[in-house]
Short mmCIF file of C-alpha atoms in Angstrom, two decimals:
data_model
loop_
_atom_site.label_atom_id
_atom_site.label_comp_id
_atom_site.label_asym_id
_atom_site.label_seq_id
_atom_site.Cartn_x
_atom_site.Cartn_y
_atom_site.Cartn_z
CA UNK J 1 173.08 51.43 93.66
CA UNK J 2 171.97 53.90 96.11
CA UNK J 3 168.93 52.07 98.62
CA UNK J 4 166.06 53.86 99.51
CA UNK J 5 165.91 53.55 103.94
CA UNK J 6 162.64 51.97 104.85
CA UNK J 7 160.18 54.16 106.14
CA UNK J 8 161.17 57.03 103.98
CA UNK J 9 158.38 58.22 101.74
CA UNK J 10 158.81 59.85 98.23
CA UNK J 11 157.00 63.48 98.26
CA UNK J 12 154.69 64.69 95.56
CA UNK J 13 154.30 61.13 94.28
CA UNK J 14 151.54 59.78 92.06
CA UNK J 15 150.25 56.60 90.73
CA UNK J 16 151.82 56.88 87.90
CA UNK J 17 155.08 57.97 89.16
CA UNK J 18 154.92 55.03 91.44
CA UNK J 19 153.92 52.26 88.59
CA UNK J 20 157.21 54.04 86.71
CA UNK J 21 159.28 54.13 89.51
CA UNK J 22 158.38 49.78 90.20
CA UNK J 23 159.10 49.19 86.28
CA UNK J 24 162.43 51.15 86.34
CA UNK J 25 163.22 48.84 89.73
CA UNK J 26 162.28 45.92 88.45
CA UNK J 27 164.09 46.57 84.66
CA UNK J 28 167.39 47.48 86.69
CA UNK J 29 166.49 44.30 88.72
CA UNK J 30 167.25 42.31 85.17
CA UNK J 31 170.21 44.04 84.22
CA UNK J 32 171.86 44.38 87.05
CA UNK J 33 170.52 40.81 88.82
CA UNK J 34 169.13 41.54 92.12
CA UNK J 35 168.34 44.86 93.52
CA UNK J 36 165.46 45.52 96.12
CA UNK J 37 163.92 42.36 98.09
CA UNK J 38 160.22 41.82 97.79
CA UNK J 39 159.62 43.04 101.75
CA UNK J 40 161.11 46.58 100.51
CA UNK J 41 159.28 46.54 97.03
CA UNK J 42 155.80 45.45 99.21
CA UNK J 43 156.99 48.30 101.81
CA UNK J 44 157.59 51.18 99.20
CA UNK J 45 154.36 50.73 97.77
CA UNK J 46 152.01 50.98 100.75
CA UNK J 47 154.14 54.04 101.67
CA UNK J 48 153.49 55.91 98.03
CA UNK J 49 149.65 54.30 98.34
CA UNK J 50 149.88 56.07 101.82
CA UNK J 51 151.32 59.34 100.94
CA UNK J 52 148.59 59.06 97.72
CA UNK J 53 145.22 58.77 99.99
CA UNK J 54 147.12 61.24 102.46
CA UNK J 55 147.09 64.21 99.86
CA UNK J 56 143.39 63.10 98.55
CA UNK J 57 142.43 63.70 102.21
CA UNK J 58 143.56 66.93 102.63
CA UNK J 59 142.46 68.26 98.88
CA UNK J 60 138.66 66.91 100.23
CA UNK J 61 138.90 68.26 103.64
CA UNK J 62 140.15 71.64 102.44
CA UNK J 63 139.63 72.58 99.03
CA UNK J 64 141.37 75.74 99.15
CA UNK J 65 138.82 77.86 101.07
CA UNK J 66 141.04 79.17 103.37
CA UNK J 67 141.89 82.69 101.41
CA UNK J 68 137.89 83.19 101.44
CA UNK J 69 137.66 82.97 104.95
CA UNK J 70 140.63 84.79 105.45
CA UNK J 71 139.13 87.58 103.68
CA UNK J 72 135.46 86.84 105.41
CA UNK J 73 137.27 87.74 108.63
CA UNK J 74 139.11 90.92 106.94
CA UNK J 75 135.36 92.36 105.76
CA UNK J 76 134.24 91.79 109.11
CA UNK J 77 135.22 94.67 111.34
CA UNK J 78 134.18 96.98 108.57
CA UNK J 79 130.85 95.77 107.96
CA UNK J 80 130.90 96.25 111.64
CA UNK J 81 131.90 99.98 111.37
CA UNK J 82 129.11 100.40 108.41
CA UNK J 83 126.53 99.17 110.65
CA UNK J 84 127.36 100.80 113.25
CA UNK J 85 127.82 104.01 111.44
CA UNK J 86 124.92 103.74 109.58
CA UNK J 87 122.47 103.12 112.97
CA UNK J 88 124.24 106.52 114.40
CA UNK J 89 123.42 108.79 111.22
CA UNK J 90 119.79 107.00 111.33
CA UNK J 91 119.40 108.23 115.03
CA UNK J 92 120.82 111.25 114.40
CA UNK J 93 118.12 111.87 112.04
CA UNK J 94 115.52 110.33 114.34
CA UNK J 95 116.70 112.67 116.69
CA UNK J 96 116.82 115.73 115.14
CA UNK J 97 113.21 115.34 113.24
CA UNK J 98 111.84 114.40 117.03
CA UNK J 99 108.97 116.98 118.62
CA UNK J 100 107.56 117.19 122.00
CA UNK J 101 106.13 113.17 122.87
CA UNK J 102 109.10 111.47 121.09
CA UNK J 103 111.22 109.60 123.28
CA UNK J 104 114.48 111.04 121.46
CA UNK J 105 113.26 114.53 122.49
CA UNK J 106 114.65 114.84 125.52
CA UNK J 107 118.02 113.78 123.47
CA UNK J 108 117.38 116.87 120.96
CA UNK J 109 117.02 119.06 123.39
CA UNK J 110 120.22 118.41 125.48
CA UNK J 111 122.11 118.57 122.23
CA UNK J 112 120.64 122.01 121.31
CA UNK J 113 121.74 123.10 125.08
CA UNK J 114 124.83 121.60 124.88
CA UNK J 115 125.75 123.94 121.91
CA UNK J 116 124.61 127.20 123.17
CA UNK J 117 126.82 126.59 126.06
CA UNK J 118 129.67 125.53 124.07
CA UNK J 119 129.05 129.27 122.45
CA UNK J 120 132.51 131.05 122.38
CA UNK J 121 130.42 134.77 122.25
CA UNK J 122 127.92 136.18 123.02
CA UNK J 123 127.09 136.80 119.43
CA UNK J 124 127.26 133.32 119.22
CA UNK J 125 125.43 132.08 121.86
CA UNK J 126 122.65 134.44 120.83
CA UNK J 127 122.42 133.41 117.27
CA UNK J 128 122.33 129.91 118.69
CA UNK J 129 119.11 130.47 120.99
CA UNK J 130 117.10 132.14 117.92
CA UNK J 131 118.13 129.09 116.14
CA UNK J 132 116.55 127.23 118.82
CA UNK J 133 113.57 129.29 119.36
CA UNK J 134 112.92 128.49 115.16
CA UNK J 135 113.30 125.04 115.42
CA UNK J 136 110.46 125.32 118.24
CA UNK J 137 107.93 127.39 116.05
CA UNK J 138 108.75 124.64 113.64
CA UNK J 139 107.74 121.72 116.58
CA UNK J 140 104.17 123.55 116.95
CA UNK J 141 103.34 123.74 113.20
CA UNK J 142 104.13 119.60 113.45
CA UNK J 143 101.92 119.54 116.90
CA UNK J 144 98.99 121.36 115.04
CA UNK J 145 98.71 118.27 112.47
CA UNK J 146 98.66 115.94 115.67
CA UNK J 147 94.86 116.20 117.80
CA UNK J 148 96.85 113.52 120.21
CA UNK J 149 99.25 116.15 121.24
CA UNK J 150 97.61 119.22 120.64
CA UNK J 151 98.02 119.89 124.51
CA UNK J 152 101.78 119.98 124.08
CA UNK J 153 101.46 123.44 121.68
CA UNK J 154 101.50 125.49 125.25
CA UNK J 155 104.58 124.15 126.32
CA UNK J 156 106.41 124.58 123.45
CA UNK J 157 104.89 128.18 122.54
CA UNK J 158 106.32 128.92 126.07
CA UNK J 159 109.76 127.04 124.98
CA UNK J 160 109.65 129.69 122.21
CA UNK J 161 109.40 132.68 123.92
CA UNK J 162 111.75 132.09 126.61
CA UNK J 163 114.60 131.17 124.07
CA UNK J 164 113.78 134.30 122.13
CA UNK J 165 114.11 136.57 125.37
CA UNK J 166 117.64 134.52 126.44
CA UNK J 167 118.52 135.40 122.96
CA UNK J 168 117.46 138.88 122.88
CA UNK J 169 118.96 139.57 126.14
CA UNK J 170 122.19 138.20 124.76
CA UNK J 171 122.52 139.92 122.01
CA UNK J 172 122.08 143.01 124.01
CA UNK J 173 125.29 142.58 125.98
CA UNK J 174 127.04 142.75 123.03
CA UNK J 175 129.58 145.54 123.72
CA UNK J 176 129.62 146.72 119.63
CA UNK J 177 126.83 145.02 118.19
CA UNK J 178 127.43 147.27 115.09
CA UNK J 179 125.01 145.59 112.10
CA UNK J 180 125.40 142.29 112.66
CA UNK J 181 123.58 141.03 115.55
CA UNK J 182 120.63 143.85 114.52
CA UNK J 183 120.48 142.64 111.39
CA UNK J 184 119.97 138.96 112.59
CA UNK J 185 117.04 140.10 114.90
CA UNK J 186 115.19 141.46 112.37
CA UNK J 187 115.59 138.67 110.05
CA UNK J 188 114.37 136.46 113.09
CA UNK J 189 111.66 138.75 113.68
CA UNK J 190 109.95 138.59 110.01
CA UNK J 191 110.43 134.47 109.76
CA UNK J 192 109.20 133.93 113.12
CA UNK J 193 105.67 136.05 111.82
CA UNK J 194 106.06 134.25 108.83
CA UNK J 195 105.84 130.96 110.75
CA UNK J 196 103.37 131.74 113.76
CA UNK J 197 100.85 133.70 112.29
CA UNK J 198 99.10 131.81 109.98
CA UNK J 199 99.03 129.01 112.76
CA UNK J 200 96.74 131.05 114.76
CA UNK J 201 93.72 129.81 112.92
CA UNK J 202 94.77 125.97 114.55
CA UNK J 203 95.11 127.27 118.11
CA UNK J 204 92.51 127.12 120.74
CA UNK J 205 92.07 129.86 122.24
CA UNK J 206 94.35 129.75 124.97
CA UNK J 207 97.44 129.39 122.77
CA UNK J 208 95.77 132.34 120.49
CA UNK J 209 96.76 134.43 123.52
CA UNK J 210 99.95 133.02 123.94
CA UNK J 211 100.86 133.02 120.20
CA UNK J 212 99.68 136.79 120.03
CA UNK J 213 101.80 137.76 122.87
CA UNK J 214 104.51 136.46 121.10
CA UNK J 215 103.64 138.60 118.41
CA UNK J 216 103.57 141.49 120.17
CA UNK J 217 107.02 140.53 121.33
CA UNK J 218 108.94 140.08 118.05
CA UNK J 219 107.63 142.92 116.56
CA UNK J 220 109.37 145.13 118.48
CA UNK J 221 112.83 143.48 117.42
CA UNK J 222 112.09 144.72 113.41
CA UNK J 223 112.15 148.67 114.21
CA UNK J 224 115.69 149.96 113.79
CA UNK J 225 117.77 150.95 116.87
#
């Protein structure tokens, strides 16, 4: 009969594999008589009670969470990437909705420069700095609604201007302007109305004057030629 060598344990063994296993020993034992000394029997069973409490151990210490973490540590970097994407479109936002006081201003208005000089035409650029000059008509309607920073609506009415004239200018080096850029002026021209003129009633009377001139200013871009 083939002997087990001491010190060898029997994987994947159970108590009742090991109760079987001693009963089939010990029947042999009859038949055959002898077989295994008492030492070996003694020694085989504390190494299948061993190799018993040893798999008990490991199904307590870890009861198979080791795919959830696995996949804990997957979902990380992209909950990373939402969060961080998410706090860039929310500043973006902030950003672009800021008005003269906000502390993202400044960032608004480098962005807006930053794009009229990456203009590849003049057309371009042009179109770009009466885009600008809207959004700051737009910035004194919200400054009209705030008393704490009514004494911002200068600044920005002179902001206005001063982007309209770059943008006028520009669209008058235009070599063949044909319809296009002419066309755009005037458009510019009535919104801008549109937008200042019934603000006048909010103004003191200093930014009357300098609304007004404004006026006067525009209305010169809406006659043909």
């Amino acid at each position: 009969m083939r002997r087990l060598r001491p010190g060898r344990r029997l994987p994947n063994a159970s108590r009742r594999s090991q109760a079987h296993l001693l009963k089939h020993m010990a029947g042999m034992n009859k038949r055959l008589g002898g077989g295994p000394s008492p030492e070996f029997r003694a020694r085989l069973r504390e190494e299948l009670d061993a190799l018993q409490a040893d798999k008990s151990t490991e199904e307590a210490d870890d009861p198979a969470p080791a795919p959830s973490r696995r996949r804990r540590f997957r979902l990380l970097p992209q909950a990373v990437t939402i969060a961080l994407t998410g706090a860039v479109v929310v500043t973006g936002f902030a950003t672009y909705c800021s008005v003269p006081g906000d502390v993202l201003y400044p960032v608004k208005r480098a962005a807006e420069n930053t794009l009229v000089n990456l203009s590849t035409s003049d057309v371009q650029r042009g179109e770009r700095e009466l885009s600008s000059a809207r959004t700051r008509a737009e910035e004194v309607a919200t400054l009209l609604g705030s008393p704490e920073r009514e004494e911002l609506v200068g600044t920005t009415l002179k902001d206005m201007e001063d982007t309209t004239r770059l943008a006028i200018a520009t669209l008058s080096r235009v070599k063949h302007p044909g319809a296009r850029p002419h066309t755009e002026l005037q458009r510019f021209a009535k919104e801008q109305r549109n937008m200042v003129e019934p603000m006048l009633p909010q103004m003191d009377a200093e930014t009357q004057r300098q609304a007004n001139g404004y006026l006067n200013l525009i209305d010169g871009l809406t006659s043909p030629g």
